[in-house]
PDB file of C-alpha atoms in Angstrom:
ATOM      1  CA  UNK A   1     -74.606 244.646  55.826  1.00 77.00           C
ATOM      2  CA  UNK A   2     -76.965 247.416  54.680  1.00 84.00           C
ATOM      3  CA  UNK A   3     -79.532 249.414  56.664  1.00 88.00           C
ATOM      4  CA  UNK A   4     -82.333 247.563  54.851  1.00 84.00           C
ATOM      5  CA  UNK A   5     -81.149 244.370  56.584  1.00 89.00           C
ATOM      6  CA  UNK A   6     -81.686 245.842  60.064  1.00 90.00           C
ATOM      7  CA  UNK A   7     -85.475 245.458  60.064  1.00 86.00           C
ATOM      8  CA  UNK A   8     -86.236 249.109  59.285  1.00 91.00           C
ATOM      9  CA  UNK A   9     -89.206 250.559  57.417  1.00 88.00           C
ATOM     10  CA  UNK A  10     -88.278 249.999  53.709  1.00 89.00           C
ATOM     11  CA  UNK A  11     -89.114 253.576  52.679  1.00 89.00           C
ATOM     12  CA  UNK A  12     -87.090 254.968  55.554  1.00 91.00           C
ATOM     13  CA  UNK A  13     -84.171 252.622  54.802  1.00 90.00           C
ATOM     14  CA  UNK A  14     -84.121 254.090  51.290  1.00 90.00           C
ATOM     15  CA  UNK A  15     -84.045 257.620  52.733  1.00 90.00           C
ATOM     16  CA  UNK A  16     -81.098 256.682  54.955  1.00 92.00           C
ATOM     17  CA  UNK A  17     -79.140 255.507  51.933  1.00 88.00           C
ATOM     18  CA  UNK A  18     -80.124 258.619  49.964  1.00 88.00           C
ATOM     19  CA  UNK A  19     -78.795 260.726  52.852  1.00 89.00           C
ATOM     20  CA  UNK A  20     -75.342 259.217  52.322  1.00 87.00           C
ATOM     21  CA  UNK A  21     -75.340 256.506  54.965  1.00 87.00           C
ATOM     22  CA  UNK A  22     -73.953 253.574  53.001  1.00 83.00           C
ATOM     23  CA  UNK A  23     -73.293 250.880  55.625  1.00 88.00           C
ATOM     24  CA  UNK A  24     -74.048 250.817  59.372  1.00 91.00           C
ATOM     25  CA  UNK A  25     -71.182 251.240  61.807  1.00 91.00           C
ATOM     26  CA  UNK A  26     -70.468 248.554  64.399  1.00 91.00           C
ATOM     27  CA  UNK A  27     -72.481 250.455  67.020  1.00 92.00           C
ATOM     28  CA  UNK A  28     -75.415 250.871  64.621  1.00 93.00           C
ATOM     29  CA  UNK A  29     -75.376 247.163  63.722  1.00 93.00           C
ATOM     30  CA  UNK A  30     -75.705 246.234  67.383  1.00 94.00           C
ATOM     31  CA  UNK A  31     -77.970 248.961  68.757  1.00 95.00           C
ATOM     32  CA  UNK A  32     -80.552 249.450  66.003  1.00 94.00           C
ATOM     33  CA  UNK A  33     -82.013 245.896  66.247  1.00 94.00           C
ATOM     34  CA  UNK A  34     -82.196 246.186  70.059  1.00 95.00           C
ATOM     35  CA  UNK A  35     -84.062 249.502  69.878  1.00 95.00           C
ATOM     36  CA  UNK A  36     -86.323 248.182  67.110  1.00 94.00           C
ATOM     37  CA  UNK A  37     -87.234 245.339  69.477  1.00 94.00           C
ATOM     38  CA  UNK A  38     -88.071 247.904  72.226  1.00 94.00           C
ATOM     39  CA  UNK A  39     -85.216 246.814  74.501  1.00 96.00           C
ATOM     40  CA  UNK A  40     -83.701 249.071  77.167  1.00 96.00           C
ATOM     41  CA  UNK A  41     -79.950 249.334  76.628  1.00 97.00           C
ATOM     42  CA  UNK A  42     -76.960 250.755  78.494  1.00 96.00           C
ATOM     43  CA  UNK A  43     -74.266 251.578  75.938  1.00 95.00           C
ATOM     44  CA  UNK A  44     -70.786 251.847  77.443  1.00 93.00           C
ATOM     45  CA  UNK A  45     -69.377 254.433  75.058  1.00 83.00           C
ATOM     46  CA  UNK A  46     -69.445 258.172  74.480  1.00 71.00           C
ATOM     47  CA  UNK A  47     -67.803 258.615  71.097  1.00 73.00           C
ATOM     48  CA  UNK A  48     -68.173 255.521  68.927  1.00 73.00           C
ATOM     49  CA  UNK A  49     -68.630 256.073  65.192  1.00 77.00           C
ATOM     50  CA  UNK A  50     -72.220 256.725  64.149  1.00 86.00           C
ATOM     51  CA  UNK A  51     -73.493 257.308  67.681  1.00 90.00           C
ATOM     52  CA  UNK A  52     -76.119 259.916  66.738  1.00 92.00           C
ATOM     53  CA  UNK A  53     -77.464 257.795  63.884  1.00 93.00           C
ATOM     54  CA  UNK A  54     -77.428 254.712  66.118  1.00 93.00           C
ATOM     55  CA  UNK A  55     -80.219 256.119  68.298  1.00 95.00           C
ATOM     56  CA  UNK A  56     -81.943 258.473  65.840  1.00 96.00           C
ATOM     57  CA  UNK A  57     -82.478 255.916  63.068  1.00 95.00           C
ATOM     58  CA  UNK A  58     -84.482 253.458  65.239  1.00 95.00           C
ATOM     59  CA  UNK A  59     -86.240 256.349  67.030  1.00 96.00           C
ATOM     60  CA  UNK A  60     -87.443 257.856  63.736  1.00 95.00           C
ATOM     61  CA  UNK A  61     -88.268 254.383  62.426  1.00 94.00           C
ATOM     62  CA  UNK A  62     -90.476 253.815  65.500  1.00 94.00           C
ATOM     63  CA  UNK A  63     -92.421 257.039  64.902  1.00 93.00           C
ATOM     64  CA  UNK A  64     -92.888 256.309  61.184  1.00 92.00           C
ATOM     65  CA  UNK A  65     -94.046 252.764  61.926  1.00 91.00           C
ATOM     66  CA  UNK A  66     -96.383 253.808  64.767  1.00 90.00           C
ATOM     67  CA  UNK A  67     -98.097 257.074  63.765  1.00 86.00           C
ATOM     68  CA  UNK A  68    -100.191 258.708  66.474  1.00 83.00           C
ATOM     69  CA  UNK A  69    -102.136 261.899  65.840  1.00 75.00           C
ATOM     70  CA  UNK A  70    -104.232 262.362  68.975  1.00 74.00           C
ATOM     71  CA  UNK A  71    -101.794 263.094  71.803  1.00 73.00           C
ATOM     72  CA  UNK A  72    -100.548 266.073  73.802  1.00 75.00           C
ATOM     73  CA  UNK A  73     -97.080 265.042  74.850  1.00 82.00           C
ATOM     74  CA  UNK A  74     -93.599 264.194  73.579  1.00 88.00           C
ATOM     75  CA  UNK A  75     -93.482 260.574  72.458  1.00 92.00           C
ATOM     76  CA  UNK A  76     -89.682 260.318  72.494  1.00 95.00           C
ATOM     77  CA  UNK A  77     -87.351 262.406  74.647  1.00 96.00           C
ATOM     78  CA  UNK A  78     -83.656 262.802  73.878  1.00 96.00           C
ATOM     79  CA  UNK A  79     -81.768 264.231  76.835  1.00 95.00           C
ATOM     80  CA  UNK A  80     -78.345 265.692  76.124  1.00 93.00           C
ATOM     81  CA  UNK A  81     -76.079 267.859  78.249  1.00 88.00           C
ATOM     82  CA  UNK A  82     -74.854 270.325  75.606  1.00 89.00           C
ATOM     83  CA  UNK A  83     -76.603 272.868  73.379  1.00 88.00           C
ATOM     84  CA  UNK A  84     -74.284 272.102  70.460  1.00 89.00           C
ATOM     85  CA  UNK A  85     -75.425 268.467  70.582  1.00 92.00           C
ATOM     86  CA  UNK A  86     -79.032 269.674  70.250  1.00 92.00           C
ATOM     87  CA  UNK A  87     -78.030 271.361  66.979  1.00 92.00           C
ATOM     88  CA  UNK A  88     -76.172 268.248  65.783  1.00 93.00           C
ATOM     89  CA  UNK A  89     -79.168 266.029  66.519  1.00 94.00           C
ATOM     90  CA  UNK A  90     -81.572 268.425  64.759  1.00 92.00           C
ATOM     91  CA  UNK A  91     -79.277 268.499  61.731  1.00 92.00           C
ATOM     92  CA  UNK A  92     -79.115 264.682  61.598  1.00 93.00           C
ATOM     93  CA  UNK A  93     -82.924 264.409  61.782  1.00 92.00           C
ATOM     94  CA  UNK A  94     -83.278 266.714  58.766  1.00 91.00           C
ATOM     95  CA  UNK A  95     -80.572 264.842  56.903  1.00 91.00           C
ATOM     96  CA  UNK A  96     -82.165 261.456  57.526  1.00 92.00           C
ATOM     97  CA  UNK A  97     -85.652 262.531  56.466  1.00 89.00           C
ATOM     98  CA  UNK A  98     -84.636 264.682  53.498  1.00 82.00           C
ATOM     99  CA  UNK A  99     -87.390 266.780  51.932  1.00 75.00           C
ATOM    100  CA  UNK A 100     -90.129 264.661  53.477  1.00 72.00           C
ATOM    101  CA  UNK A 101     -90.050 265.958  57.061  1.00 69.00           C
ATOM    102  CA  UNK A 102     -92.891 263.834  58.439  1.00 76.00           C
ATOM    103  CA  UNK A 103     -91.826 264.104  62.081  1.00 86.00           C
ATOM    104  CA  UNK A 104     -92.841 266.760  64.622  1.00 89.00           C
ATOM    105  CA  UNK A 105     -89.865 267.734  66.751  1.00 89.00           C
ATOM    106  CA  UNK A 106     -88.893 270.527  69.112  1.00 90.00           C
ATOM    107  CA  UNK A 107     -86.163 271.425  71.555  1.00 91.00           C
ATOM    108  CA  UNK A 108     -85.861 272.779  75.086  1.00 91.00           C
ATOM    109  CA  UNK A 109     -82.624 274.575  75.996  1.00 90.00           C
ATOM    110  CA  UNK A 110     -81.498 277.193  78.489  1.00 85.00           C
ATOM    111  CA  UNK A 111     -81.091 280.796  77.420  1.00 83.00           C
ATOM    112  CA  UNK A 112     -84.433 280.974  75.634  1.00 84.00           C
ATOM    113  CA  UNK A 113     -87.755 282.435  76.878  1.00 86.00           C
ATOM    114  CA  UNK A 114     -89.808 280.147  79.115  1.00 85.00           C
ATOM    115  CA  UNK A 115     -93.244 280.854  77.633  1.00 88.00           C
ATOM    116  CA  UNK A 116     -92.626 279.452  74.109  1.00 87.00           C
ATOM    117  CA  UNK A 117     -91.018 276.377  75.637  1.00 88.00           C
ATOM    118  CA  UNK A 118     -93.965 275.796  77.971  1.00 88.00           C
ATOM    119  CA  UNK A 119     -96.277 275.999  74.938  1.00 87.00           C
ATOM    120  CA  UNK A 120     -93.998 273.554  73.123  1.00 86.00           C
ATOM    121  CA  UNK A 121     -94.461 271.032  75.949  1.00 84.00           C
ATOM    122  CA  UNK A 122     -98.214 271.049  75.292  1.00 83.00           C
ATOM    123  CA  UNK A 123     -97.829 270.334  71.585  1.00 84.00           C
ATOM    124  CA  UNK A 124     -98.147 266.851  70.062  1.00 86.00           C
ATOM    125  CA  UNK A 125     -94.443 266.251  69.500  1.00 89.00           C
ATOM    126  CA  UNK A 126     -93.056 263.032  68.105  1.00 92.00           C
ATOM    127  CA  UNK A 127     -89.578 263.823  69.335  1.00 93.00           C
ATOM    128  CA  UNK A 128     -88.250 266.325  71.876  1.00 94.00           C
ATOM    129  CA  UNK A 129     -84.571 267.178  72.380  1.00 95.00           C
ATOM    130  CA  UNK A 130     -83.675 268.858  75.668  1.00 94.00           C
ATOM    131  CA  UNK A 131     -80.791 269.923  77.869  1.00 93.00           C
ATOM    132  CA  UNK A 132     -81.264 268.966  81.528  1.00 92.00           C
ATOM    133  CA  UNK A 133     -81.000 272.365  83.247  1.00 91.00           C
ATOM    134  CA  UNK A 134     -83.987 274.064  81.599  1.00 90.00           C
ATOM    135  CA  UNK A 135     -86.036 270.857  81.426  1.00 92.00           C
ATOM    136  CA  UNK A 136     -85.443 270.262  85.128  1.00 92.00           C
ATOM    137  CA  UNK A 137     -86.856 273.739  85.889  1.00 90.00           C
ATOM    138  CA  UNK A 138     -89.969 272.988  83.838  1.00 90.00           C
ATOM    139  CA  UNK A 139     -90.464 269.578  85.453  1.00 90.00           C
ATOM    140  CA  UNK A 140     -90.101 271.072  88.946  1.00 89.00           C
ATOM    141  CA  UNK A 141     -92.766 273.644  88.061  1.00 88.00           C
ATOM    142  CA  UNK A 142     -95.145 270.945  86.777  1.00 87.00           C
ATOM    143  CA  UNK A 143     -94.932 272.249  83.220  1.00 87.00           C
ATOM    144  CA  UNK A 144     -93.845 268.936  81.687  1.00 87.00           C
ATOM    145  CA  UNK A 145     -95.674 265.615  81.641  1.00 86.00           C
ATOM    146  CA  UNK A 146     -93.747 262.468  80.721  1.00 89.00           C
ATOM    147  CA  UNK A 147     -96.265 259.959  82.033  1.00 89.00           C
ATOM    148  CA  UNK A 148     -96.932 258.683  78.503  1.00 89.00           C
ATOM    149  CA  UNK A 149     -93.367 258.819  77.235  1.00 92.00           C
ATOM    150  CA  UNK A 150     -92.736 256.002  74.754  1.00 94.00           C
ATOM    151  CA  UNK A 151     -88.922 256.127  74.581  1.00 96.00           C
ATOM    152  CA  UNK A 152     -86.172 257.881  76.563  1.00 97.00           C
ATOM    153  CA  UNK A 153     -82.717 258.391  75.056  1.00 97.00           C
ATOM    154  CA  UNK A 154     -79.961 259.799  77.287  1.00 96.00           C
ATOM    155  CA  UNK A 155     -77.180 260.970  75.029  1.00 93.00           C
ATOM    156  CA  UNK A 156     -74.534 261.431  77.751  1.00 91.00           C
ATOM    157  CA  UNK A 157     -75.498 260.266  81.232  1.00 94.00           C
ATOM    158  CA  UNK A 158     -71.916 260.735  82.460  1.00 93.00           C
ATOM    159  CA  UNK A 159     -71.940 264.499  81.804  1.00 92.00           C
ATOM    160  CA  UNK A 160     -75.448 264.876  83.260  1.00 93.00           C
ATOM    161  CA  UNK A 161     -74.376 262.953  86.368  1.00 94.00           C
ATOM    162  CA  UNK A 162     -71.252 265.069  86.869  1.00 93.00           C
ATOM    163  CA  UNK A 163     -73.391 268.239  86.640  1.00 91.00           C
ATOM    164  CA  UNK A 164     -75.584 266.920  89.462  1.00 93.00           C
ATOM    165  CA  UNK A 165     -78.670 266.837  87.231  1.00 91.00           C
ATOM    166  CA  UNK A 166     -79.262 263.081  87.161  1.00 92.00           C
ATOM    167  CA  UNK A 167     -82.177 263.644  89.558  1.00 93.00           C
ATOM    168  CA  UNK A 168     -84.103 264.752  86.458  1.00 94.00           C
ATOM    169  CA  UNK A 169     -83.706 261.255  85.016  1.00 94.00           C
ATOM    170  CA  UNK A 170     -85.188 259.805  88.217  1.00 93.00           C
ATOM    171  CA  UNK A 171     -88.153 262.208  87.996  1.00 93.00           C
ATOM    172  CA  UNK A 172     -88.874 261.346  84.356  1.00 93.00           C
ATOM    173  CA  UNK A 173     -88.702 257.617  85.019  1.00 92.00           C
ATOM    174  CA  UNK A 174     -90.957 257.925  88.064  1.00 92.00           C
ATOM    175  CA  UNK A 175     -93.678 259.643  85.978  1.00 88.00           C
ATOM    176  CA  UNK A 176     -94.036 256.883  83.402  1.00 86.00           C
ATOM    177  CA  UNK A 177     -97.320 254.991  83.354  1.00 84.00           C
ATOM    178  CA  UNK A 178     -96.653 253.111  80.096  1.00 83.00           C
ATOM    179  CA  UNK A 179     -93.774 250.871  78.946  1.00 84.00           C
ATOM    180  CA  UNK A 180     -90.825 253.033  77.967  1.00 92.00           C
ATOM    181  CA  UNK A 181     -87.537 251.551  76.761  1.00 95.00           C
ATOM    182  CA  UNK A 182     -84.532 253.628  77.772  1.00 96.00           C
ATOM    183  CA  UNK A 183     -81.287 253.909  75.823  1.00 96.00           C
ATOM    184  CA  UNK A 184     -78.403 255.360  77.822  1.00 95.00           C
ATOM    185  CA  UNK A 185     -74.880 256.239  76.713  1.00 94.00           C
ATOM    186  CA  UNK A 186     -72.425 256.303  79.600  1.00 93.00           C
ATOM    187  CA  UNK A 187     -68.687 256.077  80.278  1.00 89.00           C
ATOM    188  CA  UNK A 188     -67.245 253.258  82.346  1.00 85.00           C
ATOM    189  CA  UNK A 189     -66.769 255.088  85.646  1.00 89.00           C
ATOM    190  CA  UNK A 190     -67.417 253.109  88.823  1.00 90.00           C
ATOM    191  CA  UNK A 191     -69.769 255.573  90.539  1.00 92.00           C
ATOM    192  CA  UNK A 192     -71.809 256.308  87.404  1.00 93.00           C
ATOM    193  CA  UNK A 193     -71.858 252.638  86.373  1.00 93.00           C
ATOM    194  CA  UNK A 194     -73.330 251.707  89.754  1.00 94.00           C
ATOM    195  CA  UNK A 195     -76.012 254.399  89.395  1.00 94.00           C
ATOM    196  CA  UNK A 196     -76.837 253.421  85.793  1.00 94.00           C
ATOM    197  CA  UNK A 197     -77.213 249.729  86.606  1.00 95.00           C
ATOM    198  CA  UNK A 198     -79.417 250.534  89.605  1.00 95.00           C
ATOM    199  CA  UNK A 199     -81.800 252.904  87.863  1.00 94.00           C
ATOM    200  CA  UNK A 200     -81.934 250.942  84.588  1.00 94.00           C
ATOM    201  CA  UNK A 201     -82.139 247.509  86.188  1.00 92.00           C
ATOM    202  CA  UNK A 202     -82.661 244.786  83.624  1.00 92.00           C
ATOM    203  CA  UNK A 203     -81.338 246.798  80.694  1.00 95.00           C
ATOM    204  CA  UNK A 204     -79.138 244.997  78.203  1.00 95.00           C
ATOM    205  CA  UNK A 205     -75.529 246.181  78.190  1.00 95.00           C
ATOM    206  CA  UNK A 206     -73.586 246.957  75.053  1.00 92.00           C
ATOM    207  CA  UNK A 207     -69.892 247.822  75.068  1.00 88.00           C
ATOM    208  CA  UNK A 208     -68.452 249.499  71.984  1.00 80.00           C
ATOM    209  CA  UNK A 209     -64.947 250.887  71.640  1.00 72.00           C
ATOM    210  CA  UNK A 210     -64.682 254.664  71.483  1.00 61.00           C
ATOM    211  CA  UNK A 211     -63.227 254.504  67.983  1.00 54.00           C
ATOM    212  CA  UNK A 212     -63.715 258.215  67.284  1.00 52.00           C
ATOM    213  CA  UNK A 213     -61.295 259.232  69.997  1.00 52.00           C
ATOM    214  CA  UNK A 214     -58.147 260.194  68.007  1.00 52.00           C
ATOM    215  CA  UNK A 215     -55.894 259.331  70.950  1.00 50.00           C
ATOM    216  CA  UNK A 216     -56.886 255.684  70.577  1.00 52.00           C
ATOM    217  CA  UNK A 217     -55.455 255.689  67.047  1.00 55.00           C
ATOM    218  CA  UNK A 218     -52.003 256.822  68.217  1.00 64.00           C
ATOM    219  CA  UNK A 219     -49.503 254.292  69.602  1.00 72.00           C
ATOM    220  CA  UNK A 220     -48.551 255.387  73.117  1.00 76.00           C
ATOM    221  CA  UNK A 221     -45.325 254.451  74.912  1.00 81.00           C
ATOM    222  CA  UNK A 222     -44.123 255.482  78.381  1.00 83.00           C
ATOM    223  CA  UNK A 223     -40.382 255.869  79.041  1.00 84.00           C
ATOM    224  CA  UNK A 224     -39.220 256.192  82.656  1.00 85.00           C
ATOM    225  CA  UNK A 225     -36.358 258.652  83.244  1.00 85.00           C
ATOM    226  CA  UNK A 226     -34.227 258.640  86.419  1.00 84.00           C
ATOM    227  CA  UNK A 227     -33.569 262.386  86.312  1.00 83.00           C
ATOM    228  CA  UNK A 228     -33.604 265.431  84.036  1.00 77.00           C
ATOM    229  CA  UNK A 229     -30.313 264.475  82.336  1.00 80.00           C
ATOM    230  CA  UNK A 230     -31.680 261.018  81.527  1.00 84.00           C
ATOM    231  CA  UNK A 231     -34.887 262.575  80.173  1.00 80.00           C
ATOM    232  CA  UNK A 232     -32.928 264.854  77.818  1.00 78.00           C
ATOM    233  CA  UNK A 233     -30.857 261.886  76.627  1.00 81.00           C
ATOM    234  CA  UNK A 234     -34.038 259.932  75.898  1.00 83.00           C
ATOM    235  CA  UNK A 235     -35.504 262.923  74.063  1.00 79.00           C
ATOM    236  CA  UNK A 236     -32.329 263.265  71.966  1.00 77.00           C
ATOM    237  CA  UNK A 237     -32.435 259.557  71.097  1.00 80.00           C
ATOM    238  CA  UNK A 238     -36.115 259.655  70.099  1.00 81.00           C
ATOM    239  CA  UNK A 239     -35.631 262.733  67.930  1.00 77.00           C
ATOM    240  CA  UNK A 240     -32.746 260.992  66.174  1.00 78.00           C
ATOM    241  CA  UNK A 241     -34.923 257.908  65.648  1.00 77.00           C
ATOM    242  CA  UNK A 242     -37.710 259.973  64.069  1.00 75.00           C
ATOM    243  CA  UNK A 243     -35.372 262.321  62.236  1.00 73.00           C
ATOM    244  CA  UNK A 244     -37.048 263.881  59.214  1.00 72.00           C
ATOM    245  CA  UNK A 245     -40.580 263.298  60.507  1.00 76.00           C
ATOM    246  CA  UNK A 246     -42.776 266.127  61.866  1.00 78.00           C
ATOM    247  CA  UNK A 247     -42.491 266.071  65.659  1.00 79.00           C
ATOM    248  CA  UNK A 248     -44.308 267.995  68.391  1.00 80.00           C
ATOM    249  CA  UNK A 249     -42.987 268.265  71.940  1.00 81.00           C
ATOM    250  CA  UNK A 250     -45.419 269.376  74.631  1.00 80.00           C
ATOM    251  CA  UNK A 251     -44.211 270.824  77.920  1.00 80.00           C
ATOM    252  CA  UNK A 252     -46.015 271.956  81.043  1.00 77.00           C
ATOM    253  CA  UNK A 253     -44.871 275.578  80.847  1.00 79.00           C
ATOM    254  CA  UNK A 254     -42.763 278.114  78.912  1.00 82.00           C
ATOM    255  CA  UNK A 255     -39.814 277.838  81.314  1.00 80.00           C
ATOM    256  CA  UNK A 256     -39.504 274.099  80.655  1.00 79.00           C
ATOM    257  CA  UNK A 257     -39.823 274.663  76.905  1.00 80.00           C
ATOM    258  CA  UNK A 258     -36.922 277.130  76.950  1.00 80.00           C
ATOM    259  CA  UNK A 259     -34.758 274.817  79.058  1.00 77.00           C
ATOM    260  CA  UNK A 260     -35.504 271.959  76.665  1.00 75.00           C
ATOM    261  CA  UNK A 261     -34.663 274.118  73.663  1.00 77.00           C
ATOM    262  CA  UNK A 262     -31.289 274.984  75.201  1.00 75.00           C
ATOM    263  CA  UNK A 263     -30.560 271.340  76.033  1.00 71.00           C
ATOM    264  CA  UNK A 264     -31.329 270.008  72.570  1.00 67.00           C
ATOM    265  CA  UNK A 265     -28.437 271.872  70.943  1.00 59.00           C
ATOM    266  CA  UNK A 266     -28.365 271.807  67.184  1.00 53.00           C
ATOM    267  CA  UNK A 267     -32.040 270.900  66.845  1.00 49.00           C
ATOM    268  CA  UNK A 268     -34.822 273.208  65.700  1.00 48.00           C
ATOM    269  CA  UNK A 269     -37.461 273.339  68.389  1.00 44.00           C
ATOM    270  CA  UNK A 270     -40.788 275.062  67.870  1.00 47.00           C
ATOM    271  CA  UNK A 271     -42.512 276.186  71.037  1.00 45.00           C
ATOM    272  CA  UNK A 272     -46.261 275.807  71.007  1.00 44.00           C
ATOM    273  CA  UNK A 273     -48.295 277.627  73.634  1.00 47.00           C
ATOM    274  CA  UNK A 274     -52.015 277.458  74.232  1.00 44.00           C
TER     275      UNK A 274
END
């Protein structure tokens, strides 16, 4: 499947391919058509391949397909918990659009002067990227108006929830006076899942494996040891089994590493400390 088969603007689909995106990932195949159809979606993943493109491609496609000149608000808001993600998202926007940057975007983050950011909130932005702390301050001081928001994307609801800033999401949703599909990425944690399903009632749910997590690519086996002597015997056996292959042994502290090194007589043990 190609991006041109996902119902995108033909010119934009060509730009996506020119930017080096050859084929959509599994997440992109599932999410892009839902967003193109203006559906609200809860995505149960935080690190699936192509996550940033999965929400940016249909968001940009929406703006290009529905130009609007006369407005004084952000049409699409992307809420993310980390400043480095703001930079990643900005980079991806530029990559997707290439030399033809026909999208007005801006960002709100902590650590920058308030006045320029308050002026930014009054500009006719197509897309705004914001971290919750600073945006929450501006909302509380009536400096932001999201009553006409056309799309809300929450990049990492789990992190925002754990920081105690999910009240901002409630405030933004309560301001809306027009239809506004919401796309939310969240981890499967009972408390957060309950909150997400309550506040985004009626949203479609999409579960995608976190295939970018390197730990999921490594076979994991648990061996139960009766005591320390049994543990050393197991370790000796495993090192024999994988003899000749690079092996790392992690311990909880330096004392344990030294004791292990003494126990595994005849073997070369490299201690690794953080």
